[in-house]
């Protein structure tokens, strides 16, 4: 049986794409093996969002070439799309394919195995107008399924290379999304995370259909308990979106809304489409519509021209907004982007100092957010045995408002909707006490192992 090994760098969309490419190999009779072992094909899915992404991608490619010089080395993803010549120049690389045409990957692999002629299959992404249909019926995580609904971005923020590596925004057809969602629910997934490069831009290229319309259609799917949006821009949250967040019982009380900077002149230079006042007003509306909503965000530190005053002003702004968590990144110069050519690049040491200040603030806010829930009863779908101490009778998972919870429970609970009471708040995880399982469909099969638990219909509990 031929073997394939994967290595994925970068974002959740890349991990989704790797899973999709694995399906293509699986259909051809391949077995997946660990990247550290000998395989017939190595596929590296690269990232180019920072210089570190490029460098790490090159290291991993070379590692695969050393592991088995006879293997076919295939490279895909964002770095492959923006710098195919750089990758083709690495000795031992057989195939470079960007962020499109991946359904042709097996044809290329078979051809290369025959004639050993390297192939550069990257073409101009800016001309692509169609969403690449690649299904993922199954994930290694058994409880949350990712569903890619959109590709590309039209925003052209001055720091970002992504439109050049992913192309312009294009949406997956509603029929295809809903069909895939139904299949995932039929496979036993209770939560679907909608993902894309610019997820909130879903439907921008469609007539009279957008993300809100899709959310209402997903809301009707029987057996789907939770819908989560991986990321959305503040400017894309309008009244109709707030209405669905407010009224659909399936929408998770968690939104990831990138802020990027907390000071207006920096936002303007980044070419972001809002001011701090507009952003704050949107966040306030969301808190009113979804009491208890967890709002997480991304922040770039040390953007060109960011003075100490601008940083301090941004710091105070973030403190006021009370995020549930912040992902903090030092600004990284991307060749070809306007920000890379800007004057007043910030010194690396200053960037690091600011990054640490914001990470400390993020941890403080995370703890404050979690503390509000001590003594409260929340729903959680356990994902796995507790990483911190495997085999000790503890399981972990996320509540709908994105608190990571650890509680006593056997692996029989994994993937089931459980009710727990939060007993202790922590920065990265909270402790909880198991209350009961809330599945109604699995009631009969679980009666033996869960004989003492009360089972109720989720609808009755929501009412």
PDB file of C-alpha atoms in Angstrom, residues 94-340:
ATOM      1  CA  UNK A  94       8.937  17.477  -7.283  1.00  0.00           C
ATOM      2  CA  UNK A  95       5.641  19.358  -7.263  1.00  0.00           C
ATOM      3  CA  UNK A  96       4.619  22.891  -6.334  1.00  0.00           C
ATOM      4  CA  UNK A  97       0.881  23.521  -6.409  1.00  0.00           C
ATOM      5  CA  UNK A  98      -0.559  26.681  -4.855  1.00  0.00           C
ATOM      6  CA  UNK A  99      -3.914  27.301  -3.213  1.00  0.00           C
ATOM      7  CA  UNK A 100      -5.980  26.127  -6.202  1.00  0.00           C
ATOM      8  CA  UNK A 101      -6.198  23.147  -8.637  1.00  0.00           C
ATOM      9  CA  UNK A 102      -5.675  20.754  -5.757  1.00  0.00           C
ATOM     10  CA  UNK A 103      -8.221  18.313  -7.111  1.00  0.00           C
ATOM     11  CA  UNK A 104      -5.571  17.578  -9.808  1.00  0.00           C
ATOM     12  CA  UNK A 105      -2.953  16.649  -7.246  1.00  0.00           C
ATOM     13  CA  UNK A 106      -3.168  12.860  -7.763  1.00  0.00           C
ATOM     14  CA  UNK A 107      -2.776  13.235 -11.544  1.00  0.00           C
ATOM     15  CA  UNK A 108       0.438  15.203 -10.978  1.00  0.00           C
ATOM     16  CA  UNK A 109       1.741  12.723  -8.379  1.00  0.00           C
ATOM     17  CA  UNK A 110       1.136   9.736 -10.692  1.00  0.00           C
ATOM     18  CA  UNK A 111       2.806  11.557 -13.583  1.00  0.00           C
ATOM     19  CA  UNK A 112       5.874  12.445 -11.447  1.00  0.00           C
ATOM     20  CA  UNK A 113       6.172   8.871 -10.173  1.00  0.00           C
ATOM     21  CA  UNK A 114       6.370   7.838 -13.834  1.00  0.00           C
ATOM     22  CA  UNK A 115       8.809  10.341 -15.310  1.00  0.00           C
ATOM     23  CA  UNK A 116      10.404  12.066 -12.250  1.00  0.00           C
ATOM     24  CA  UNK A 117      10.088  15.476 -13.971  1.00  0.00           C
ATOM     25  CA  UNK A 118       9.448  18.300 -11.457  1.00  0.00           C
ATOM     26  CA  UNK A 119       6.193  20.222 -12.002  1.00  0.00           C
ATOM     27  CA  UNK A 120       5.367  23.826 -11.128  1.00  0.00           C
ATOM     28  CA  UNK A 121       1.560  23.861 -11.255  1.00  0.00           C
ATOM     29  CA  UNK A 122       1.070  27.337  -9.760  1.00  0.00           C
ATOM     30  CA  UNK A 123      -0.964  29.803 -11.820  1.00  0.00           C
ATOM     31  CA  UNK A 124      -2.285  33.330 -11.262  1.00  0.00           C
ATOM     32  CA  UNK A 125      -4.644  33.153  -8.279  1.00  0.00           C
ATOM     33  CA  UNK A 126      -6.115  36.594  -9.035  1.00  0.00           C
ATOM     34  CA  UNK A 127      -7.908  35.162 -12.075  1.00  0.00           C
ATOM     35  CA  UNK A 128      -9.691  32.498 -10.044  1.00  0.00           C
ATOM     36  CA  UNK A 129     -13.371  33.235  -9.450  1.00  0.00           C
ATOM     37  CA  UNK A 130     -14.656  29.816  -8.336  1.00  0.00           C
ATOM     38  CA  UNK A 131     -14.601  28.196  -4.922  1.00  0.00           C
ATOM     39  CA  UNK A 132     -12.528  24.991  -4.995  1.00  0.00           C
ATOM     40  CA  UNK A 133     -14.876  22.196  -3.935  1.00  0.00           C
ATOM     41  CA  UNK A 134     -13.001  19.782  -1.677  1.00  0.00           C
ATOM     42  CA  UNK A 135     -15.068  17.851   0.860  1.00  0.00           C
ATOM     43  CA  UNK A 136     -13.942  16.748   4.279  1.00  0.00           C
ATOM     44  CA  UNK A 137     -16.389  14.146   5.587  1.00  0.00           C
ATOM     45  CA  UNK A 138     -14.378  13.331   8.696  1.00  0.00           C
ATOM     46  CA  UNK A 139     -11.903  14.901  11.148  1.00  0.00           C
ATOM     47  CA  UNK A 140      -9.451  13.403  13.593  1.00  0.00           C
ATOM     48  CA  UNK A 141     -11.153  15.476  16.318  1.00  0.00           C
ATOM     49  CA  UNK A 142     -14.435  13.661  16.759  1.00  0.00           C
ATOM     50  CA  UNK A 143     -16.482  16.471  18.259  1.00  0.00           C
ATOM     51  CA  UNK A 144     -16.038  19.635  16.207  1.00  0.00           C
ATOM     52  CA  UNK A 145     -16.151  19.657  12.436  1.00  0.00           C
ATOM     53  CA  UNK A 146     -14.721  22.466  10.372  1.00  0.00           C
ATOM     54  CA  UNK A 147     -16.609  23.489   7.279  1.00  0.00           C
ATOM     55  CA  UNK A 148     -14.871  25.790   4.805  1.00  0.00           C
ATOM     56  CA  UNK A 149     -17.408  28.101   3.217  1.00  0.00           C
ATOM     57  CA  UNK A 150     -15.244  30.809   1.668  1.00  0.00           C
ATOM     58  CA  UNK A 151     -11.810  31.417   0.158  1.00  0.00           C
ATOM     59  CA  UNK A 152      -9.722  34.562  -0.485  1.00  0.00           C
ATOM     60  CA  UNK A 153     -10.044  38.200   0.605  1.00  0.00           C
ATOM     61  CA  UNK A 154     -10.743  41.563  -1.060  1.00  0.00           C
ATOM     62  CA  UNK A 155      -9.550  43.781   1.778  1.00  0.00           C
ATOM     63  CA  UNK A 156      -5.889  44.379   0.927  1.00  0.00           C
ATOM     64  CA  UNK A 157      -4.863  45.531   4.423  1.00  0.00           C
ATOM     65  CA  UNK A 158      -1.415  47.104   4.062  1.00  0.00           C
ATOM     66  CA  UNK A 159       0.343  44.488   6.247  1.00  0.00           C
ATOM     67  CA  UNK A 160      -1.170  41.420   4.627  1.00  0.00           C
ATOM     68  CA  UNK A 161       0.026  39.121   1.852  1.00  0.00           C
ATOM     69  CA  UNK A 162      -3.056  36.881   1.956  1.00  0.00           C
ATOM     70  CA  UNK A 163      -4.993  38.263  -1.072  1.00  0.00           C
ATOM     71  CA  UNK A 164      -1.879  37.464  -3.142  1.00  0.00           C
ATOM     72  CA  UNK A 165      -1.658  33.923  -1.789  1.00  0.00           C
ATOM     73  CA  UNK A 166      -5.387  33.091  -1.663  1.00  0.00           C
ATOM     74  CA  UNK A 167      -6.902  35.318  -4.330  1.00  0.00           C
ATOM     75  CA  UNK A 168     -10.080  37.384  -4.176  1.00  0.00           C
ATOM     76  CA  UNK A 169     -13.096  36.420  -2.077  1.00  0.00           C
ATOM     77  CA  UNK A 170     -15.237  33.592  -3.428  1.00  0.00           C
ATOM     78  CA  UNK A 171     -18.029  31.720  -1.677  1.00  0.00           C
ATOM     79  CA  UNK A 172     -19.007  28.078  -1.645  1.00  0.00           C
ATOM     80  CA  UNK A 173     -22.542  27.541  -2.955  1.00  0.00           C
ATOM     81  CA  UNK A 174     -25.223  27.376  -0.253  1.00  0.00           C
ATOM     82  CA  UNK A 175     -26.419  23.960  -1.527  1.00  0.00           C
ATOM     83  CA  UNK A 176     -22.917  22.564  -1.167  1.00  0.00           C
ATOM     84  CA  UNK A 177     -22.433  24.008   2.349  1.00  0.00           C
ATOM     85  CA  UNK A 178     -25.780  22.706   3.603  1.00  0.00           C
ATOM     86  CA  UNK A 179     -25.257  19.277   2.012  1.00  0.00           C
ATOM     87  CA  UNK A 180     -21.828  18.997   3.658  1.00  0.00           C
ATOM     88  CA  UNK A 181     -23.239  20.170   7.008  1.00  0.00           C
ATOM     89  CA  UNK A 182     -25.954  17.489   6.890  1.00  0.00           C
ATOM     90  CA  UNK A 183     -23.337  14.825   6.120  1.00  0.00           C
ATOM     91  CA  UNK A 184     -21.220  15.973   9.065  1.00  0.00           C
ATOM     92  CA  UNK A 185     -24.224  15.815  11.413  1.00  0.00           C
ATOM     93  CA  UNK A 186     -25.059  12.344  10.055  1.00  0.00           C
ATOM     94  CA  UNK A 187     -21.455  11.322  10.871  1.00  0.00           C
ATOM     95  CA  UNK A 188     -22.062  12.299  14.504  1.00  0.00           C
ATOM     96  CA  UNK A 189     -20.706  15.853  14.741  1.00  0.00           C
ATOM     97  CA  UNK A 190     -22.678  18.126  17.043  1.00  0.00           C
ATOM     98  CA  UNK A 191     -20.736  21.331  16.406  1.00  0.00           C
ATOM     99  CA  UNK A 192     -19.725  22.901  13.109  1.00  0.00           C
ATOM    100  CA  UNK A 193     -17.132  25.666  12.897  1.00  0.00           C
ATOM    101  CA  UNK A 194     -17.583  27.768   9.754  1.00  0.00           C
ATOM    102  CA  UNK A 195     -14.208  28.732   8.426  1.00  0.00           C
ATOM    103  CA  UNK A 196     -12.643  30.642   5.557  1.00  0.00           C
ATOM    104  CA  UNK A 197      -9.960  33.215   4.847  1.00  0.00           C
ATOM    105  CA  UNK A 198     -12.474  36.032   5.302  1.00  0.00           C
ATOM    106  CA  UNK A 199     -15.487  34.097   6.574  1.00  0.00           C
ATOM    107  CA  UNK A 200     -17.710  37.132   7.125  1.00  0.00           C
ATOM    108  CA  UNK A 201     -17.323  38.019   3.434  1.00  0.00           C
ATOM    109  CA  UNK A 202     -19.372  34.930   2.564  1.00  0.00           C
ATOM    110  CA  UNK A 203     -21.932  35.829  -0.098  1.00  0.00           C
ATOM    111  CA  UNK A 204     -20.218  39.058  -1.257  1.00  0.00           C
ATOM    112  CA  UNK A 205     -20.040  37.436  -4.693  1.00  0.00           C
ATOM    113  CA  UNK A 206     -23.664  36.145  -4.596  1.00  0.00           C
ATOM    114  CA  UNK A 207     -27.079  37.615  -5.318  1.00  0.00           C
ATOM    115  CA  UNK A 208     -29.259  38.200  -2.245  1.00  0.00           C
ATOM    116  CA  UNK A 209     -27.553  35.583  -0.082  1.00  0.00           C
ATOM    117  CA  UNK A 210     -24.995  36.193   2.653  1.00  0.00           C
ATOM    118  CA  UNK A 211     -23.604  34.751   5.881  1.00  0.00           C
ATOM    119  CA  UNK A 212     -26.772  35.617   7.814  1.00  0.00           C
ATOM    120  CA  UNK A 213     -28.934  33.747   5.262  1.00  0.00           C
ATOM    121  CA  UNK A 214     -26.601  30.760   5.555  1.00  0.00           C
ATOM    122  CA  UNK A 215     -26.759  30.801   9.368  1.00  0.00           C
ATOM    123  CA  UNK A 216     -30.582  30.682   9.301  1.00  0.00           C
ATOM    124  CA  UNK A 217     -30.446  27.748   6.854  1.00  0.00           C
ATOM    125  CA  UNK A 218     -27.932  25.901   9.044  1.00  0.00           C
ATOM    126  CA  UNK A 219     -30.096  26.639  12.089  1.00  0.00           C
ATOM    127  CA  UNK A 220     -32.816  24.424  10.560  1.00  0.00           C
ATOM    128  CA  UNK A 221     -30.579  21.338  10.352  1.00  0.00           C
ATOM    129  CA  UNK A 222     -31.912  18.648  12.672  1.00  0.00           C
ATOM    130  CA  UNK A 223     -29.284  17.249  15.076  1.00  0.00           C
ATOM    131  CA  UNK A 224     -26.849  20.141  14.719  1.00  0.00           C
ATOM    132  CA  UNK A 225     -26.403  21.586  18.224  1.00  0.00           C
ATOM    133  CA  UNK A 226     -23.868  24.344  17.740  1.00  0.00           C
ATOM    134  CA  UNK A 227     -22.723  26.695  15.008  1.00  0.00           C
ATOM    135  CA  UNK A 228     -19.526  28.672  15.538  1.00  0.00           C
ATOM    136  CA  UNK A 229     -18.032  31.296  13.194  1.00  0.00           C
ATOM    137  CA  UNK A 230     -14.230  31.055  13.124  1.00  0.00           C
ATOM    138  CA  UNK A 231     -13.705  34.788  12.530  1.00  0.00           C
ATOM    139  CA  UNK A 232     -15.683  37.820  11.400  1.00  0.00           C
ATOM    140  CA  UNK A 233     -14.879  41.497  10.805  1.00  0.00           C
ATOM    141  CA  UNK A 234     -16.645  44.119  12.927  1.00  0.00           C
ATOM    142  CA  UNK A 235     -17.808  45.850   9.732  1.00  0.00           C
ATOM    143  CA  UNK A 236     -19.628  42.671   8.663  1.00  0.00           C
ATOM    144  CA  UNK A 237     -21.771  42.458  11.784  1.00  0.00           C
ATOM    145  CA  UNK A 238     -24.979  44.244  10.843  1.00  0.00           C
ATOM    146  CA  UNK A 239     -28.464  44.235  12.404  1.00  0.00           C
ATOM    147  CA  UNK A 240     -29.508  41.072  10.532  1.00  0.00           C
ATOM    148  CA  UNK A 241     -26.419  39.241  11.814  1.00  0.00           C
ATOM    149  CA  UNK A 242     -27.051  40.446  15.370  1.00  0.00           C
ATOM    150  CA  UNK A 243     -30.637  39.191  15.025  1.00  0.00           C
ATOM    151  CA  UNK A 244     -29.544  35.649  14.118  1.00  0.00           C
ATOM    152  CA  UNK A 245     -26.955  35.633  16.930  1.00  0.00           C
ATOM    153  CA  UNK A 246     -29.664  36.753  19.307  1.00  0.00           C
ATOM    154  CA  UNK A 247     -32.495  34.440  18.188  1.00  0.00           C
ATOM    155  CA  UNK A 248     -30.863  31.219  17.004  1.00  0.00           C
ATOM    156  CA  UNK A 249     -30.359  28.835  19.918  1.00  0.00           C
ATOM    157  CA  UNK A 250     -27.570  27.104  17.962  1.00  0.00           C
ATOM    158  CA  UNK A 251     -25.240  30.072  17.566  1.00  0.00           C
ATOM    159  CA  UNK A 252     -22.313  29.857  19.983  1.00  0.00           C
ATOM    160  CA  UNK A 253     -21.814  32.779  22.345  1.00  0.00           C
ATOM    161  CA  UNK A 254     -18.333  33.280  20.997  1.00  0.00           C
ATOM    162  CA  UNK A 255     -17.120  35.547  18.216  1.00  0.00           C
ATOM    163  CA  UNK A 256     -13.579  36.117  17.045  1.00  0.00           C
ATOM    164  CA  UNK A 257     -13.396  39.708  15.767  1.00  0.00           C
ATOM    165  CA  UNK A 258      -9.939  40.917  14.699  1.00  0.00           C
ATOM    166  CA  UNK A 259      -9.140  44.407  16.020  1.00  0.00           C
ATOM    167  CA  UNK A 260      -5.467  44.495  14.840  1.00  0.00           C
ATOM    168  CA  UNK A 261      -4.816  47.903  16.497  1.00  0.00           C
ATOM    169  CA  UNK A 262      -6.531  49.989  19.175  1.00  0.00           C
ATOM    170  CA  UNK A 263      -5.598  53.423  17.836  1.00  0.00           C
ATOM    171  CA  UNK A 264      -7.183  55.258  14.899  1.00  0.00           C
ATOM    172  CA  UNK A 265      -4.108  56.492  13.025  1.00  0.00           C
ATOM    173  CA  UNK A 266      -2.610  52.970  13.093  1.00  0.00           C
ATOM    174  CA  UNK A 267      -5.904  51.459  11.873  1.00  0.00           C
ATOM    175  CA  UNK A 268      -5.943  53.967   9.022  1.00  0.00           C
ATOM    176  CA  UNK A 269      -2.383  53.108   7.950  1.00  0.00           C
ATOM    177  CA  UNK A 270      -3.303  49.418   8.126  1.00  0.00           C
ATOM    178  CA  UNK A 271      -6.238  50.212   5.812  1.00  0.00           C
ATOM    179  CA  UNK A 272      -8.732  48.667   8.240  1.00  0.00           C
ATOM    180  CA  UNK A 273     -12.345  49.614   7.545  1.00  0.00           C
ATOM    181  CA  UNK A 274     -13.370  51.025  10.947  1.00  0.00           C
ATOM    182  CA  UNK A 275     -12.394  53.447  13.699  1.00  0.00           C
ATOM    183  CA  UNK A 276     -11.975  52.477  17.372  1.00  0.00           C
ATOM    184  CA  UNK A 277     -15.311  54.223  18.127  1.00  0.00           C
ATOM    185  CA  UNK A 278     -17.134  52.153  15.477  1.00  0.00           C
ATOM    186  CA  UNK A 279     -15.493  48.958  16.705  1.00  0.00           C
ATOM    187  CA  UNK A 280     -16.426  49.695  20.343  1.00  0.00           C
ATOM    188  CA  UNK A 281     -20.056  50.485  19.371  1.00  0.00           C
ATOM    189  CA  UNK A 282     -20.320  47.126  17.551  1.00  0.00           C
ATOM    190  CA  UNK A 283     -18.908  45.238  20.562  1.00  0.00           C
ATOM    191  CA  UNK A 284     -21.385  46.997  22.867  1.00  0.00           C
ATOM    192  CA  UNK A 285     -24.292  45.957  20.601  1.00  0.00           C
ATOM    193  CA  UNK A 286     -23.088  42.354  20.625  1.00  0.00           C
ATOM    194  CA  UNK A 287     -22.926  42.274  24.427  1.00  0.00           C
ATOM    195  CA  UNK A 288     -26.521  43.556  24.543  1.00  0.00           C
ATOM    196  CA  UNK A 289     -27.738  41.007  21.972  1.00  0.00           C
ATOM    197  CA  UNK A 290     -25.867  38.025  23.460  1.00  0.00           C
ATOM    198  CA  UNK A 291     -25.324  38.525  27.190  1.00  0.00           C
ATOM    199  CA  UNK A 292     -22.171  36.705  28.250  1.00  0.00           C
ATOM    200  CA  UNK A 293     -20.742  36.523  24.731  1.00  0.00           C
ATOM    201  CA  UNK A 294     -17.002  35.799  24.616  1.00  0.00           C
ATOM    202  CA  UNK A 295     -15.289  38.121  22.176  1.00  0.00           C
ATOM    203  CA  UNK A 296     -11.745  37.135  21.244  1.00  0.00           C
ATOM    204  CA  UNK A 297      -9.495  39.128  18.939  1.00  0.00           C
ATOM    205  CA  UNK A 298      -6.214  39.464  17.042  1.00  0.00           C
ATOM    206  CA  UNK A 299      -3.792  42.333  17.617  1.00  0.00           C
ATOM    207  CA  UNK A 300      -0.665  43.299  15.666  1.00  0.00           C
ATOM    208  CA  UNK A 301       1.987  45.032  17.764  1.00  0.00           C
ATOM    209  CA  UNK A 302       4.691  47.373  16.474  1.00  0.00           C
ATOM    210  CA  UNK A 303       3.112  48.304  13.143  1.00  0.00           C
ATOM    211  CA  UNK A 304       5.308  50.877  11.308  1.00  0.00           C
ATOM    212  CA  UNK A 305       4.933  54.297  12.913  1.00  0.00           C
ATOM    213  CA  UNK A 306       3.356  52.973  16.158  1.00  0.00           C
ATOM    214  CA  UNK A 307       4.672  55.320  18.862  1.00  0.00           C
ATOM    215  CA  UNK A 308       4.694  54.621  22.606  1.00  0.00           C
ATOM    216  CA  UNK A 309       1.647  56.947  22.977  1.00  0.00           C
ATOM    217  CA  UNK A 310      -0.265  55.078  20.252  1.00  0.00           C
ATOM    218  CA  UNK A 311       0.550  51.746  21.893  1.00  0.00           C
ATOM    219  CA  UNK A 312      -0.559  53.008  25.344  1.00  0.00           C
ATOM    220  CA  UNK A 313      -3.767  54.422  23.901  1.00  0.00           C
ATOM    221  CA  UNK A 314      -4.458  51.044  22.207  1.00  0.00           C
ATOM    222  CA  UNK A 315      -3.679  49.207  25.453  1.00  0.00           C
ATOM    223  CA  UNK A 316      -6.281  51.271  27.346  1.00  0.00           C
ATOM    224  CA  UNK A 317      -8.824  50.721  24.570  1.00  0.00           C
ATOM    225  CA  UNK A 318      -8.390  46.919  24.717  1.00  0.00           C
ATOM    226  CA  UNK A 319      -8.626  46.995  28.512  1.00  0.00           C
ATOM    227  CA  UNK A 320     -11.967  48.843  28.273  1.00  0.00           C
ATOM    228  CA  UNK A 321     -13.399  46.369  25.745  1.00  0.00           C
ATOM    229  CA  UNK A 322     -12.797  43.407  28.089  1.00  0.00           C
ATOM    230  CA  UNK A 323     -11.970  40.765  25.492  1.00  0.00           C
ATOM    231  CA  UNK A 324     -12.212  37.131  26.595  1.00  0.00           C
ATOM    232  CA  UNK A 325      -8.779  36.525  25.025  1.00  0.00           C
ATOM    233  CA  UNK A 326      -6.377  38.239  22.604  1.00  0.00           C
ATOM    234  CA  UNK A 327      -4.033  36.625  20.098  1.00  0.00           C
ATOM    235  CA  UNK A 328      -1.032  38.954  19.978  1.00  0.00           C
ATOM    236  CA  UNK A 329       1.442  39.062  17.072  1.00  0.00           C
ATOM    237  CA  UNK A 330       4.503  41.261  16.527  1.00  0.00           C
ATOM    238  CA  UNK A 331       4.306  43.007  13.140  1.00  0.00           C
ATOM    239  CA  UNK A 332       6.180  41.021  10.479  1.00  0.00           C
ATOM    240  CA  UNK A 333       7.331  42.648   7.243  1.00  0.00           C
ATOM    241  CA  UNK A 334       5.949  40.906   4.165  1.00  0.00           C
ATOM    242  CA  UNK A 335       7.802  41.704   0.946  1.00  0.00           C
ATOM    243  CA  UNK A 336       5.458  43.198  -1.614  1.00  0.00           C
ATOM    244  CA  UNK A 337       3.029  44.723   0.908  1.00  0.00           C
ATOM    245  CA  UNK A 338       2.716  48.528   1.351  1.00  0.00           C
ATOM    246  CA  UNK A 339       3.547  48.339   5.081  1.00  0.00           C
ATOM    247  CA  UNK A 340       6.937  46.756   4.339  1.00  0.00           C
TER     248      UNK A 340
END
